[in-house]
CSV table of C-alpha atoms in Angstrom, one decimal:
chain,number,residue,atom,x,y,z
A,1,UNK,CA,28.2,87.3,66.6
A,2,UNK,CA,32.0,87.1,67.6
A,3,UNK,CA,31.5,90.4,70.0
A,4,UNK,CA,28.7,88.5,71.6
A,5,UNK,CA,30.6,86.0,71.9
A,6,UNK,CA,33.8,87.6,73.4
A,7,UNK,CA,31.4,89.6,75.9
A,8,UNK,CA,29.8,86.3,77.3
A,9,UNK,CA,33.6,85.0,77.5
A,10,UNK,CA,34.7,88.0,79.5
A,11,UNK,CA,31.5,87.5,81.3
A,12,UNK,CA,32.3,84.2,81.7
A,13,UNK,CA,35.7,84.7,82.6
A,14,UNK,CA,35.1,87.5,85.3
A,15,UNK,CA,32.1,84.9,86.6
A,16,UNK,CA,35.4,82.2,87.0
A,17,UNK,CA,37.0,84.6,88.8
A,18,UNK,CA,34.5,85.8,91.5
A,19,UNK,CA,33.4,82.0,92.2
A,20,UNK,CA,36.9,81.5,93.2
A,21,UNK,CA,37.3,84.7,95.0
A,22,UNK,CA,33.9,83.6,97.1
A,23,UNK,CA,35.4,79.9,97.6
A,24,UNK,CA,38.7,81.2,99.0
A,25,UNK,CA,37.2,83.7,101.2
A,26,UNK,CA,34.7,80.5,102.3
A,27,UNK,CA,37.3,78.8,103.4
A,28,UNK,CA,39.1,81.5,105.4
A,29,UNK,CA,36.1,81.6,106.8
A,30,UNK,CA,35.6,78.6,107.5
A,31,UNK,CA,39.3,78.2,109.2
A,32,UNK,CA,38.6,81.3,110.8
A,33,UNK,CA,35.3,79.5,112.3
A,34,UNK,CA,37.5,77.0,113.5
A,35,UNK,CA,40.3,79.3,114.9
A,36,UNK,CA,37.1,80.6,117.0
A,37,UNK,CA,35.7,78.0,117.7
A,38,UNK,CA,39.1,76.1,118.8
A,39,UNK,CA,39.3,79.8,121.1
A,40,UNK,CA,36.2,79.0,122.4
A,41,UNK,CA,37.1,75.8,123.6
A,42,UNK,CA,40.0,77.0,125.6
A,43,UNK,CA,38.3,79.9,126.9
A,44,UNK,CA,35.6,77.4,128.0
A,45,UNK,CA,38.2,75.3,129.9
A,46,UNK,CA,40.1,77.6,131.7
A,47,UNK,CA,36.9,79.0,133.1
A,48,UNK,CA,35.7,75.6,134.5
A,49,UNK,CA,39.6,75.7,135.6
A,50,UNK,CA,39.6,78.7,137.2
A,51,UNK,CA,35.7,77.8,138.8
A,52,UNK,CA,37.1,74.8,140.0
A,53,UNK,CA,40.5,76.3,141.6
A,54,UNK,CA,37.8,79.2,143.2
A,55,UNK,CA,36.0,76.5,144.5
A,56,UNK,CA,39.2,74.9,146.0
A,57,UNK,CA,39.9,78.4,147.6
A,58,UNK,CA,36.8,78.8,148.7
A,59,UNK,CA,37.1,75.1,150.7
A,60,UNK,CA,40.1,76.0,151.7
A,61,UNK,CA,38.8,79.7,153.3
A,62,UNK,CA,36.0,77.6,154.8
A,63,UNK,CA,38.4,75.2,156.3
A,64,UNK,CA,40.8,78.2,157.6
A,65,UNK,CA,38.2,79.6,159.6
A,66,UNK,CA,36.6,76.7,161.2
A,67,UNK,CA,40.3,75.8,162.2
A,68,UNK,CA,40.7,79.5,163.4
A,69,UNK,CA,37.1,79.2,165.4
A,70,UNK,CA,38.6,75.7,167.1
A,71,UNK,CA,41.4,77.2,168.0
A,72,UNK,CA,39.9,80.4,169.7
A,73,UNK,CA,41.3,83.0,167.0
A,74,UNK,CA,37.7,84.6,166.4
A,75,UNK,CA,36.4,86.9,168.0
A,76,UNK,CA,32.9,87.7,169.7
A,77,UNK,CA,31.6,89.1,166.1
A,78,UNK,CA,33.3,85.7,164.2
A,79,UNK,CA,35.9,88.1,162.9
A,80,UNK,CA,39.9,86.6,162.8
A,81,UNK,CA,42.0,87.6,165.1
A,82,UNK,CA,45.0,87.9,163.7
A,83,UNK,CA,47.4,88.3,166.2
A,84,UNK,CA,46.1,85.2,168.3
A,85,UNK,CA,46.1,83.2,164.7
A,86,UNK,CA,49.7,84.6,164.8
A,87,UNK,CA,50.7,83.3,168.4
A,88,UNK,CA,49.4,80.2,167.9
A,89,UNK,CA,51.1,79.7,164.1
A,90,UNK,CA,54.2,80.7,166.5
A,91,UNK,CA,53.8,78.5,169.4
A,92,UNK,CA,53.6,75.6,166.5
A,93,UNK,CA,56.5,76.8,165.2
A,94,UNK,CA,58.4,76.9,168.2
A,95,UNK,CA,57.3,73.5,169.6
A,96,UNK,CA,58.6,71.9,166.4
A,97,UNK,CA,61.8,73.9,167.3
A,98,UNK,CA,61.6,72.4,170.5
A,99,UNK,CA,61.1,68.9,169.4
A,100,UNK,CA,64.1,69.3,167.2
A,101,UNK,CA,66.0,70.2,169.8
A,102,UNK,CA,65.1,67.6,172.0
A,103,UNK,CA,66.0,65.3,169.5
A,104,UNK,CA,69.5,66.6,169.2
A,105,UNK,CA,70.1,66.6,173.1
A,106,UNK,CA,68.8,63.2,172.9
A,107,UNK,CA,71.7,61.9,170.0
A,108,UNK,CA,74.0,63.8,172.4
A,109,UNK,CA,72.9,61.6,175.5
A,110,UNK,CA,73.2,58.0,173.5
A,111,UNK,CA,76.8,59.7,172.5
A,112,UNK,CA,77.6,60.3,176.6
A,113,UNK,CA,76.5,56.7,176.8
A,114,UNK,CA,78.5,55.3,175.1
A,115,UNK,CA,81.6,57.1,175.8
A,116,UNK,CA,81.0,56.5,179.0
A,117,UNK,CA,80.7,60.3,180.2
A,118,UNK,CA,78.0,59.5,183.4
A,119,UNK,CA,78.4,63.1,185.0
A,120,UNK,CA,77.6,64.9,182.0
A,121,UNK,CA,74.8,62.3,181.6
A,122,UNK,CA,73.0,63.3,184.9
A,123,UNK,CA,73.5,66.6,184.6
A,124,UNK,CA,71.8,66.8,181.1
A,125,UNK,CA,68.8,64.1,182.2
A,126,UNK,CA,68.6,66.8,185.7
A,127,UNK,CA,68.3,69.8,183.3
A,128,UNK,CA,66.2,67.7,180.6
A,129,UNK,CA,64.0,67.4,183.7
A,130,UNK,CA,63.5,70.7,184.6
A,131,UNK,CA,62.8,71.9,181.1
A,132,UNK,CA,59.8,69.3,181.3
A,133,UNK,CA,58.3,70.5,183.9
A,134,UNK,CA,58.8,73.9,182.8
A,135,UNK,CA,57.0,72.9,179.3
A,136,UNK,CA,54.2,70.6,181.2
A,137,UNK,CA,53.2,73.9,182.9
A,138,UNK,CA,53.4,76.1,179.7
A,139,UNK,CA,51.0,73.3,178.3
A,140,UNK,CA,48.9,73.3,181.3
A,141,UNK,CA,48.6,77.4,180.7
A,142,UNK,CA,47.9,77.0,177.0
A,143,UNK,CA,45.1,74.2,177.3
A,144,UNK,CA,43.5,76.2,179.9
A,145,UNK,CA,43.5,79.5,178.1
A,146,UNK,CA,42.2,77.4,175.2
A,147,UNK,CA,39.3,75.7,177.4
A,148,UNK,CA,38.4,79.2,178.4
A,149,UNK,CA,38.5,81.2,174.7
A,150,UNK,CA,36.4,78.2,173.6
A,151,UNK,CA,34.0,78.7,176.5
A,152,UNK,CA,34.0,82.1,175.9
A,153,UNK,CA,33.4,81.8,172.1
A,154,UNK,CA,30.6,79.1,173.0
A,155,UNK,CA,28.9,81.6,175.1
A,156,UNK,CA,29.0,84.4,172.2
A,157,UNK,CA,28.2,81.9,169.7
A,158,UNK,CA,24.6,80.9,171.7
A,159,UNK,CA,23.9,85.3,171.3
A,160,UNK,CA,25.4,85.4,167.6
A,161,UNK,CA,24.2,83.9,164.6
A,162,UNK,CA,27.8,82.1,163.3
A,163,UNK,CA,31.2,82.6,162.2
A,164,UNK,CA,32.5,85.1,159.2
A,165,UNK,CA,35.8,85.2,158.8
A,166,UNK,CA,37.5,89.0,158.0
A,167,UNK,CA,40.0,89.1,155.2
């Protein structure tokens, strides 16, 4: 009977032992669920981030080449022209130059003013003059160019279906 006995205690024993083997292993696996589960989650929202920030790109695309169609920079297919896009991102660029500089030239007539400097006044306001003029006539150029691109794209538009923009 006492080897019976000690057999079902070792039994009993090694029983102990793989019930607490199983229950540690359950809870890695659990944690390890978790861990995954916690992955998921993540994963999850920087997809709907990155869907979102495609959608904002894809807004912003859309808004780029209805901008680039107003301001004549598409061809007869709808394809970007580049280089137009390009001369008119310049022409911004250098009427804010201009505008800039006008301002200046404008500090530096108050400053004639009231130093009392009325030759150098007159000539500046006769050049200032002259430089309008000159501009009023570049702008007169530009918004007819523009009237006819837009013409022009109106008329290819009425043959072709719409506007894709070229990457």
């Amino acid at each position: 009977k006492g080897s019976v006995e000690a057999e079902q205690a070792a039994e009993l024993h090694s029983m102990r032992e793989r019930i607490a083997a199983a229950e540690r292993e359950k809870v890695e696996a659990e944690a390890g669920s978790r861990d995954l589960a916690d992955a998921l989650t993540e994963a999850q929202a920087q997809l709907a981030q990155q869907a979102a920030d495609l959608e904002a790109a894809r807004a912003t695309e859309l808004h780029m080449g209805q901008l680039a169609a107003k301001l004549g920079c598409v061809d007869d297919e709808g394809q970007l022209l580049r280089g137009r896009l390009d001369e008119m991102a310049t022409q911004l660029l250098q009427a804010r130059e201009s505008e800039a500089v006008h301002a200046a030239w404008l500090d530096d007539v108050k400053r004639m003013m009231a130093d009392g400097e009325e030759e150098g006044l007159a000539m500046a306001l006769c050049q200032n003059m002259q430089e309008s003029r000159r501009k009023d006539e570049q702008l007169r150029r530009a918004q007819s160019e523009i009237k006819s691109l837009r013409a022009d794209r109106a008329r290819s538009r009425s043959g072709s279906g719409g506007l894709a923009v070229a990457s």
